[in-house]
Short mmCIF file of C-alpha atoms and ligand atoms in Angstrom, two decimals:
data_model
loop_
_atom_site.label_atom_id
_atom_site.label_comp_id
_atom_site.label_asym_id
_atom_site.label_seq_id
_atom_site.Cartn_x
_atom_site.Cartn_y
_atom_site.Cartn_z
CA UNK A 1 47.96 4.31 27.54
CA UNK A 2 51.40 5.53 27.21
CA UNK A 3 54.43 4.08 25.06
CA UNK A 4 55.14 0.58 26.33
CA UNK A 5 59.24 -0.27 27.11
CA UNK A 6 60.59 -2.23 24.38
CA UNK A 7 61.86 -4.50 27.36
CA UNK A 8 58.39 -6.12 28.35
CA UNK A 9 57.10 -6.04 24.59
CA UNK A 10 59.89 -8.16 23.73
CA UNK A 11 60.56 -10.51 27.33
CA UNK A 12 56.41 -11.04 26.89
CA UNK A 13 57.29 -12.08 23.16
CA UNK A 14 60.44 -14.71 23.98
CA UNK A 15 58.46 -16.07 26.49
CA UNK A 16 55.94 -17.35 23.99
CA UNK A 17 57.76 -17.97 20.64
CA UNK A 18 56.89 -15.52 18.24
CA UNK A 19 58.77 -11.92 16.62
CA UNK A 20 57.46 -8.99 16.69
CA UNK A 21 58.45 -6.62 14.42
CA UNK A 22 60.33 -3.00 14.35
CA UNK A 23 58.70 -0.82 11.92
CA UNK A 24 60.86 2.39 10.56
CA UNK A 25 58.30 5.74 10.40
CA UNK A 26 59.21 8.87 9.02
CA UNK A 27 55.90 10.58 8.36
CA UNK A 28 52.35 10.76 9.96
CA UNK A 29 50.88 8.19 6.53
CA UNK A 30 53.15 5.32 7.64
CA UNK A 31 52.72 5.62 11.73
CA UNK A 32 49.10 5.33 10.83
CA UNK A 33 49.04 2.50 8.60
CA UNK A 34 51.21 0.64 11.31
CA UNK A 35 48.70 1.97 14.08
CA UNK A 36 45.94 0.42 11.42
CA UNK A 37 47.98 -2.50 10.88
CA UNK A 38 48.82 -3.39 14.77
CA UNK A 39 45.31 -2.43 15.76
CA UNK A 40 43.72 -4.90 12.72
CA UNK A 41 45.78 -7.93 13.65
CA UNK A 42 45.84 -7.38 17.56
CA UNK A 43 49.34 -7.48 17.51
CA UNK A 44 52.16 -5.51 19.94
CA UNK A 45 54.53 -3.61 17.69
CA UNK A 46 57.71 -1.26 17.55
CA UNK A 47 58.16 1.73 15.74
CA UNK A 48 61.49 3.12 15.35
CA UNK A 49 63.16 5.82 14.14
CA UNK A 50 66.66 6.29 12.76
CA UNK A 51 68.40 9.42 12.88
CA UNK A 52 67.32 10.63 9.19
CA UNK A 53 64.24 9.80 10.47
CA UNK A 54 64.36 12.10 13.80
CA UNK A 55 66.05 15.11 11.57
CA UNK A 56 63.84 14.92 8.71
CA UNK A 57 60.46 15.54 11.47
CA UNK A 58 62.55 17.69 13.38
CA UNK A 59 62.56 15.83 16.24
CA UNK A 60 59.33 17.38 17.52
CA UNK A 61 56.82 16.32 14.81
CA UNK A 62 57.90 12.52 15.22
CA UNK A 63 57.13 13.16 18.85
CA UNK A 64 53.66 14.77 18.35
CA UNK A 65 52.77 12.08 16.11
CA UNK A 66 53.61 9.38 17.77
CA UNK A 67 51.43 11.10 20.95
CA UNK A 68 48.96 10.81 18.71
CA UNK A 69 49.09 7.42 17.53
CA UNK A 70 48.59 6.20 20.99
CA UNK A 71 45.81 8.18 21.81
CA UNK A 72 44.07 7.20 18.92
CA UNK A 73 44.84 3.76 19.87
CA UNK A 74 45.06 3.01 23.41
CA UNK A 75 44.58 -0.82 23.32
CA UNK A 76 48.43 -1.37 21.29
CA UNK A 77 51.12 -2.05 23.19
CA UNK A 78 53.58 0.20 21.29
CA UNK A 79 57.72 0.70 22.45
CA UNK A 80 59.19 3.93 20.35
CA UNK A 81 62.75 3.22 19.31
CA UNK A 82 65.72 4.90 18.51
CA UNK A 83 66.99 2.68 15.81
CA UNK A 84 71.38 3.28 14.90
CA UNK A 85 71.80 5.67 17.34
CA UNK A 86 75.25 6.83 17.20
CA UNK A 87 76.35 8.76 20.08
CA UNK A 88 75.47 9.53 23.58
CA UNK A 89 74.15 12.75 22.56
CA UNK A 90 71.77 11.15 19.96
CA UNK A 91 70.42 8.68 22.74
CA UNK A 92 70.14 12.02 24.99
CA UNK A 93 68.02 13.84 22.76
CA UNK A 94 65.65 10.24 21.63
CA UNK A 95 65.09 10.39 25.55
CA UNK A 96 64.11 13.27 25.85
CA UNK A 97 61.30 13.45 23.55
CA UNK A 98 59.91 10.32 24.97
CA UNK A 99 60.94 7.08 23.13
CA UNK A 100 60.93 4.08 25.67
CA UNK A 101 63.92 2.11 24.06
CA UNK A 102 67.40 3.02 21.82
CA UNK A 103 69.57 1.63 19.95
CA UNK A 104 73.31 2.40 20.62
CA UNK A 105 75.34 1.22 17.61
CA UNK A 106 78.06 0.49 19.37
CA UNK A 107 79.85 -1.86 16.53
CA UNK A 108 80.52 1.45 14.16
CA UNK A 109 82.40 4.15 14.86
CA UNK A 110 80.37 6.97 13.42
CA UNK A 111 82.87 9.31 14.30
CA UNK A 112 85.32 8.41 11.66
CA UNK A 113 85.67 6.74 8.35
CA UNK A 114 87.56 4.51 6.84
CA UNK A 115 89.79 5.54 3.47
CA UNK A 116 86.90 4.02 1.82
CA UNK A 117 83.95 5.98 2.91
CA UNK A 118 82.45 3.81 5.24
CA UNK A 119 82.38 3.72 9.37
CA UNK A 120 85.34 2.10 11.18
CA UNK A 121 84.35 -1.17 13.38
CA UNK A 122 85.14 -0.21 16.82
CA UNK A 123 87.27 -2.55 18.67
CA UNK A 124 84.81 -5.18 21.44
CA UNK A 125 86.09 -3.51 24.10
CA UNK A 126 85.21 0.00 22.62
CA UNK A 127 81.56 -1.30 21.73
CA UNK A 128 81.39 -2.65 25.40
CA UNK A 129 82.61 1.41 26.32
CA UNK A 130 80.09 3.05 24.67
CA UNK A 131 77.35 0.77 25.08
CA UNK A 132 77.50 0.60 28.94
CA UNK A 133 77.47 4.09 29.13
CA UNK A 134 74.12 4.42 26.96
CA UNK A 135 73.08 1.55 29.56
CA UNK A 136 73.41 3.39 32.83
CA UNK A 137 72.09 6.66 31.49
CA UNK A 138 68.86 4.89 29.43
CA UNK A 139 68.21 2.61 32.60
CA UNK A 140 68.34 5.56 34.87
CA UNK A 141 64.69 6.48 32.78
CA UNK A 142 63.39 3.41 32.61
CA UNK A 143 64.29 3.06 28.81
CA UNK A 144 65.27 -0.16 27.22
CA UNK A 145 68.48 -0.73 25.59
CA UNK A 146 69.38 -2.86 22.06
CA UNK A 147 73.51 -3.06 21.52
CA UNK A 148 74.80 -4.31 18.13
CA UNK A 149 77.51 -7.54 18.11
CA UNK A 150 78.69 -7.61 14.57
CA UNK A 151 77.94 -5.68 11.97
CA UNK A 152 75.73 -6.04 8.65
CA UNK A 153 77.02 -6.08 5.34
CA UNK A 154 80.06 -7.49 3.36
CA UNK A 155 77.55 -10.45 1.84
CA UNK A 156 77.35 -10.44 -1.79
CA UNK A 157 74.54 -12.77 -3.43
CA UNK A 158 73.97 -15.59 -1.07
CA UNK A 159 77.78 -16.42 -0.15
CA UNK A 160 79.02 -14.66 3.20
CA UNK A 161 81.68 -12.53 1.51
CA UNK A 162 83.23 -11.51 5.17
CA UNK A 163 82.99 -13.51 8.04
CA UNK A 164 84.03 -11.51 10.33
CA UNK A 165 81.19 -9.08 10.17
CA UNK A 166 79.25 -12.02 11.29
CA UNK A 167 78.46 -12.06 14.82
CA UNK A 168 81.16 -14.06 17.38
CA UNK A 169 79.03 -16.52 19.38
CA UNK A 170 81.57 -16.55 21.75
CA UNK A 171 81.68 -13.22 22.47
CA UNK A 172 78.31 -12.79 22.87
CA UNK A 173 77.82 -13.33 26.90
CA UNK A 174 80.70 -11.38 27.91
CA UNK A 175 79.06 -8.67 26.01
CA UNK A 176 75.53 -8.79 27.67
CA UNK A 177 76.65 -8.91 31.12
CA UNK A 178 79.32 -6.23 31.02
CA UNK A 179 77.04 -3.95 29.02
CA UNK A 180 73.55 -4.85 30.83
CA UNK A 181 71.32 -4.58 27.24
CA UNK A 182 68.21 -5.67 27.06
CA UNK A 183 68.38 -6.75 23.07
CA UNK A 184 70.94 -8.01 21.05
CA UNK A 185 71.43 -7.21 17.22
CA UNK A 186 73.22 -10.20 15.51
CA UNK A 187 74.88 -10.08 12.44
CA UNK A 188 73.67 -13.44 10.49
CA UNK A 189 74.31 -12.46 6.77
CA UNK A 190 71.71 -9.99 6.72
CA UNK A 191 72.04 -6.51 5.13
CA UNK A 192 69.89 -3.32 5.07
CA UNK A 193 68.02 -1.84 1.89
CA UNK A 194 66.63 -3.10 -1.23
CA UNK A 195 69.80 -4.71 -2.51
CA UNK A 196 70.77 -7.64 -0.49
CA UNK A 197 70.94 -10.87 -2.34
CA UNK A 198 70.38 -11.82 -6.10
CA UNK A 199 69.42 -15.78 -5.37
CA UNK A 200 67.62 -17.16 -2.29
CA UNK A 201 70.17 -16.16 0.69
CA UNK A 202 71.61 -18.87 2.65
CA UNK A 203 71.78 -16.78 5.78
CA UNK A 204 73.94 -18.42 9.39
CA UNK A 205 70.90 -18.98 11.28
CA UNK A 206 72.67 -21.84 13.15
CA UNK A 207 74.51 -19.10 14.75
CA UNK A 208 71.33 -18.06 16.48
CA UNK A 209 71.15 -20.85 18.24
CA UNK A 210 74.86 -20.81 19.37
CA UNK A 211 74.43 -17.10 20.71
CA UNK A 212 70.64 -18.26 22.28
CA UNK A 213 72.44 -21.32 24.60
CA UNK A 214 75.15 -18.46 25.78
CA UNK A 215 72.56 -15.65 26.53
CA UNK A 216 69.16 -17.25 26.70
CA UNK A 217 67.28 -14.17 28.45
CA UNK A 218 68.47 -11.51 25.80
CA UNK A 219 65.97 -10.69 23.18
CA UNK A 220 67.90 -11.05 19.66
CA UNK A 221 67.55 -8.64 17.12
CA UNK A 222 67.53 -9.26 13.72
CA UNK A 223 68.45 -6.20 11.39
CA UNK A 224 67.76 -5.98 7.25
CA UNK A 225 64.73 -8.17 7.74
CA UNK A 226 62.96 -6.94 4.38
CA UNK A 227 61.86 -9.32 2.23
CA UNK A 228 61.64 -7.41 -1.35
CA UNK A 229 59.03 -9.24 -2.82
CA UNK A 230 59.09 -9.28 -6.38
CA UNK A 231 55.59 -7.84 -6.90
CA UNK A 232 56.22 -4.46 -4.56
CA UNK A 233 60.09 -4.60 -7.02
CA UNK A 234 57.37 -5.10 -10.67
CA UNK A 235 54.82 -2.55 -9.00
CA UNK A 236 57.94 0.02 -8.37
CA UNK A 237 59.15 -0.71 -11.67
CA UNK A 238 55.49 -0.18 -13.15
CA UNK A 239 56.25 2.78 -16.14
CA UNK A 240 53.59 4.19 -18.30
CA UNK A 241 53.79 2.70 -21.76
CA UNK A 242 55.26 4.99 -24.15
CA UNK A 243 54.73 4.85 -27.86
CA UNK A 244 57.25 5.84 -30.79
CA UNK A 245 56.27 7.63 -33.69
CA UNK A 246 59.93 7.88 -34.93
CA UNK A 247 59.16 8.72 -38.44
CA UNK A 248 57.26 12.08 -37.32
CA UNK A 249 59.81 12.76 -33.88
CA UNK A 250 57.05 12.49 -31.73
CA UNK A 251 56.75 10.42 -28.77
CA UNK A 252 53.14 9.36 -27.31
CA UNK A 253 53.54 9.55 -23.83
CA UNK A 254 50.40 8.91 -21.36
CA UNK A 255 48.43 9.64 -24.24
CA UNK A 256 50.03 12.77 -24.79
CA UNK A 257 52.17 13.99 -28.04
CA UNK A 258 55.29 15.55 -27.67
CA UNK A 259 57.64 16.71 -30.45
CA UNK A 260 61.15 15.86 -30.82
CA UNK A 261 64.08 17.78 -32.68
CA UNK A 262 66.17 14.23 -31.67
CA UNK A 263 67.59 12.35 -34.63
CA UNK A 264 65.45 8.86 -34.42
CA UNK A 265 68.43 7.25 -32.05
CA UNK A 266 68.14 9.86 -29.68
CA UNK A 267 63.92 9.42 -29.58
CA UNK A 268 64.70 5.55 -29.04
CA UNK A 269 67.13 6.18 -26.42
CA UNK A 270 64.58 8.77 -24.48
CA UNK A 271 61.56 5.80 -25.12
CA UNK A 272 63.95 3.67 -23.30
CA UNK A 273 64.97 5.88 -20.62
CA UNK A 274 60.97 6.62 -20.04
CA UNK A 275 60.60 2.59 -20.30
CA UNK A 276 62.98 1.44 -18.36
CA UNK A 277 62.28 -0.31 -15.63
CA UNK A 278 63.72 1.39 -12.36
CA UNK A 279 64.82 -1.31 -9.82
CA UNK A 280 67.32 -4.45 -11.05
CA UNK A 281 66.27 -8.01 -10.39
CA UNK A 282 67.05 -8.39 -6.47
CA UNK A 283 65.85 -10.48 -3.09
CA UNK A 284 65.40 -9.88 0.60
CA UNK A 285 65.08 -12.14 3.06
CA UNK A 286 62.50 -14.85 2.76
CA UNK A 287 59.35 -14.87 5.07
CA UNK A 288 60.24 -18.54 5.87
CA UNK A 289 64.04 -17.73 6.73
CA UNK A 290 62.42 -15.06 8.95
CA UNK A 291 60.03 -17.76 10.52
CA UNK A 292 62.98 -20.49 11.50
CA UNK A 293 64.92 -17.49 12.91
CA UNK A 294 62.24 -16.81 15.20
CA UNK A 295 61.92 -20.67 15.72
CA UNK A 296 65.87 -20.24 16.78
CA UNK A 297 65.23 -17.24 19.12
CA UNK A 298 65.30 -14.01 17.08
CA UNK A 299 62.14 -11.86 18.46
CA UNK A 300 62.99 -8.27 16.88
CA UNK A 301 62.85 -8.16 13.51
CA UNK A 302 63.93 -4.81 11.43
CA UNK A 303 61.94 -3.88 8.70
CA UNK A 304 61.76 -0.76 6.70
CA UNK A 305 62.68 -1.60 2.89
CA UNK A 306 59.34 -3.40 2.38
CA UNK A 307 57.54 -0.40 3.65
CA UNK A 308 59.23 2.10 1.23
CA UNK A 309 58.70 -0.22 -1.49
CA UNK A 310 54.99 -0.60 -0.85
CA UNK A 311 54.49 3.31 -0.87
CA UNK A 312 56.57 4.37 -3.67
CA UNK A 313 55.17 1.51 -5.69
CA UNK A 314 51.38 2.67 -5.25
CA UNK A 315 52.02 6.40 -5.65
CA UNK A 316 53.34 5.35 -8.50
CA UNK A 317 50.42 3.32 -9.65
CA UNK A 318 48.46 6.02 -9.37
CA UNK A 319 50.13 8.37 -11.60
CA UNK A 320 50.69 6.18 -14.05
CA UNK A 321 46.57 5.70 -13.76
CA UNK A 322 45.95 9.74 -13.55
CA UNK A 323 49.21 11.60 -13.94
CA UNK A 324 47.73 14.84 -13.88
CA UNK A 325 46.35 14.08 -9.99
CA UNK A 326 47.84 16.58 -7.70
CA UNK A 327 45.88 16.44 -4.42
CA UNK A 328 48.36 14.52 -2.20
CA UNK A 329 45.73 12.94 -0.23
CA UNK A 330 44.74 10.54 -3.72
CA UNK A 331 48.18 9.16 -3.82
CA UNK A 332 49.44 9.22 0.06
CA UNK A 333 45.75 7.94 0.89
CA UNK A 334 46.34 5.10 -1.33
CA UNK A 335 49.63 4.60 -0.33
CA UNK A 336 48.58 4.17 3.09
CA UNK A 337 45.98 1.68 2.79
CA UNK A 338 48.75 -0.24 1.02
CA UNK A 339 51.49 -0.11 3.49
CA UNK A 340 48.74 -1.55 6.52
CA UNK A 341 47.96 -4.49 4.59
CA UNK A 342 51.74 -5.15 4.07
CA UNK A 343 52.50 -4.56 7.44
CA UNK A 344 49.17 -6.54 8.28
CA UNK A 345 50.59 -9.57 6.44
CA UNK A 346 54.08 -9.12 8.54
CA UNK A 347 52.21 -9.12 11.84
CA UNK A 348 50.57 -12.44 10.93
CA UNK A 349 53.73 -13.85 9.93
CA UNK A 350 55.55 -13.28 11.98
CA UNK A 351 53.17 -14.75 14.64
CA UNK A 352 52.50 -11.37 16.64
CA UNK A 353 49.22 -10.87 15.45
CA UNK A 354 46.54 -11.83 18.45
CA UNK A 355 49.04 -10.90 21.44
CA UNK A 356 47.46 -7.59 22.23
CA UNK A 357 45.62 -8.44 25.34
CA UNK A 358 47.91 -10.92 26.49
CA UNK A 359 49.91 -8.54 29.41
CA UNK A 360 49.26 -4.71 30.71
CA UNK A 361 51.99 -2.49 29.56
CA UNK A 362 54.57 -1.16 32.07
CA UNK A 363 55.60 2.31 32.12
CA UNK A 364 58.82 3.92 32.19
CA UNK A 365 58.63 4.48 36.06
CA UNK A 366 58.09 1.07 36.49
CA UNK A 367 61.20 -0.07 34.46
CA UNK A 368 63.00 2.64 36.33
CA UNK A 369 62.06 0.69 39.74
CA UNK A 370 63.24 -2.71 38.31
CA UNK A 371 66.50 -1.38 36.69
CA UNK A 372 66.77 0.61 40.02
CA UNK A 373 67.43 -2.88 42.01
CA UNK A 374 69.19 -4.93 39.22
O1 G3H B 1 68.59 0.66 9.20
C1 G3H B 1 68.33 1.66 8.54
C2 G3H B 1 66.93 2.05 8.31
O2 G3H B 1 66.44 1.46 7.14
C3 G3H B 1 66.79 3.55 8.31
O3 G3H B 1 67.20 4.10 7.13
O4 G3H B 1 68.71 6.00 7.80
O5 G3H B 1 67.53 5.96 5.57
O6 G3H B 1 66.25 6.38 7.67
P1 G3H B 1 67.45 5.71 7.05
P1 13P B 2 65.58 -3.44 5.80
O1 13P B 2 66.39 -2.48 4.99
O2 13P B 2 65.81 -4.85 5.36
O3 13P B 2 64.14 -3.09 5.82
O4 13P B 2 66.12 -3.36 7.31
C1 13P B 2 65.74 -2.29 8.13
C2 13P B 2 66.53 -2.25 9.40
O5 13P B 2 67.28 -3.14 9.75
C3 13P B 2 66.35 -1.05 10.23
O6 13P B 2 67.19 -1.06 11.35
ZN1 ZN B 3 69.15 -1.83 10.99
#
């Protein structure tokens, strides 16, 4: 089977309630695990790939792999998808190499910054420029199309710091029928990575119901979906225990002795360092948050954080197990196995799991003929 349009996973997925999720990949371990994962749970899925993502496999790789992934598991629907593309160019090259859906950020400017570092908001109009043209040249191959209305960020703890990152309901149709997208990102007090709230967020999901009664046939996307549960944030932060012998300047460490010329503060201060747990107290977005926003209409749902967290914290299980294990395949087997079930958990959450069989896929010729007579 070949890579399903994000389009049809998605329209198939509004129709009948539930979200599927958008899983970032940047190696051949996690595209497997979600393959495992998708293929365990008979669930559609997305994979996407951001630009660090398409530099760091060299474009090709990504490609290769994700050939792969499909043969090796013809019954899942899968869309690839370019997720933050920036430019044209970007969207240009993700098409090329096959991926049945992008992303145009159209909401940032990626082309310049702002005096503090970070990427200018482009004016509606400007995101309406730049996003129709990605439209008529992704349409043209059949590709599906997600445009961003707001942007993320600018929410400290669970108080909406910045309201107007938040998306404008009432700009929301204008935007979809001038630009033609298929999905929608939202901003809803959301915010990528690890660190996005410190108390149970309180996130504007009211305001996916305002933007569902203006545009009730566009998929909504919902970015910084993580939820950073605190076991994968205590398994990250899981150290091996070290042991002082101040009075001789040796530290035990995994069992092993080590002499010191420090002064005893300095041995404390490199116990601590050693001890330390890594990652601060933080949250992500609650499963059940996730679950009402589907409820409201979301049906994307962005989620890489959790899957970072879930490798990192089982490679380093096991070398805090057997730190002298150097054959890659005992830690990134492991590692593997661990992302699936996470993912696996996700799918079933997020009610996708059991939709496999439910439509035949589409190609890209045959969104080319629809889009051809829109
Ligand atoms: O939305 C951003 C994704 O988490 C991708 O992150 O640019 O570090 O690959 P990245
Ligand atoms: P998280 O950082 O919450 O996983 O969000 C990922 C995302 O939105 C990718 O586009
Ligand atoms: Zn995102």
């Amino acid at each position: 089977m070949p890579m399903t349009p994000m389009k049809q996973i998605l329209d198939e997925a509004k129709a009948k309630g539930y979200g599927v999720g958008a899983y970032n990949v940047n190696n051949m371990e996690q595209i497997q695990a979600i393959m495992k994962a998708a293929n365990q749970t008979h669930s559609p899925l997305i994979i996407q790939a951001s630009r660090g993502a398409l530099e760091y496999t060299n474009f090709c790789y990504l490609k290769h792999l994700m050939l792969a992934a499909v043969e090796d598991n013809p019954e899942v629907p899968v869309a690839l998808h370019l997720d933050h593309g920036d430019t044209i160019e970007t969207v240009k090259k993700a098409i090329e190499i096959g991926f049945t859906s992008v992303m145009i950020d159209g909401s940032l400017d990626y082309g310049h910054k702002t005096k503090s570092g970070s990427h200018a908001p482009r004016s509606f109009e400007d995101n309406i420029r730049v996003t129709r043209e990605v439209v008529d040249y992704a349409h043209a191959y059949g590709v599906s199309v997600e445009g961003e209305l707001g942007t993320l960020g600018g929410i400290e703890e669970d108080t909406v710091t910045d309201e107007a990152n938040l998306t404008d309901p009432d700009q929301v149709e204008e935007f979809v029928k001038r630009t033609g997208v298929d999905a929608l990102a939202i901003a809803i007090g959301t915010s990528h990575g690890a660190y996005k709230f410190k108390h149970e967020p309180k996130l504007a999901l009211d305001l996916v119901n305002e933007i569902v009664k203006r545009v009730p046939k566009t998929a909504l996307v919902m970015h910084g979906s993580s939820s950073v549960p605190k076991e994968l944030t205590d398994a990250v932060n899981t150290c091996p225990a070290v042991e002082l012998k101040m009075d001789k300047r040796v530290i035990l460490f995994q069992g092993q002795e080590y002499n010191t010329s420090c002064e005893k503060d300095g041995v404390r201060l490199m116990a601590d360092l050693l001890a330390k747990p890594n990652m601060p107290h933080t949250m992500g977005v609650p499963i059940s948050q996730i679950q009402d926003a589907v409820k409201r209409g979301i049906t994307k749902i962005n989620v890489d954080t959790d899957g970072r967290l879930g490798v990192t914290a089982t490679i380093r299980q096991v070398f805090a197990r057997k730190p002298a294990e150097f054959d890659p395949r005992k830690y990134l087997g492991p590692a593997r196995d661990s992302l699936a079930k996470i993912i696996a958990e996700k799918m079933v959450a997020f009610g996708t799991a059991g939709h496999i069989g439910d439509y035949k896929p589409k190609t890209l010729a045959d969104m080319k003929a629809f889009y051809a007579v829109k």
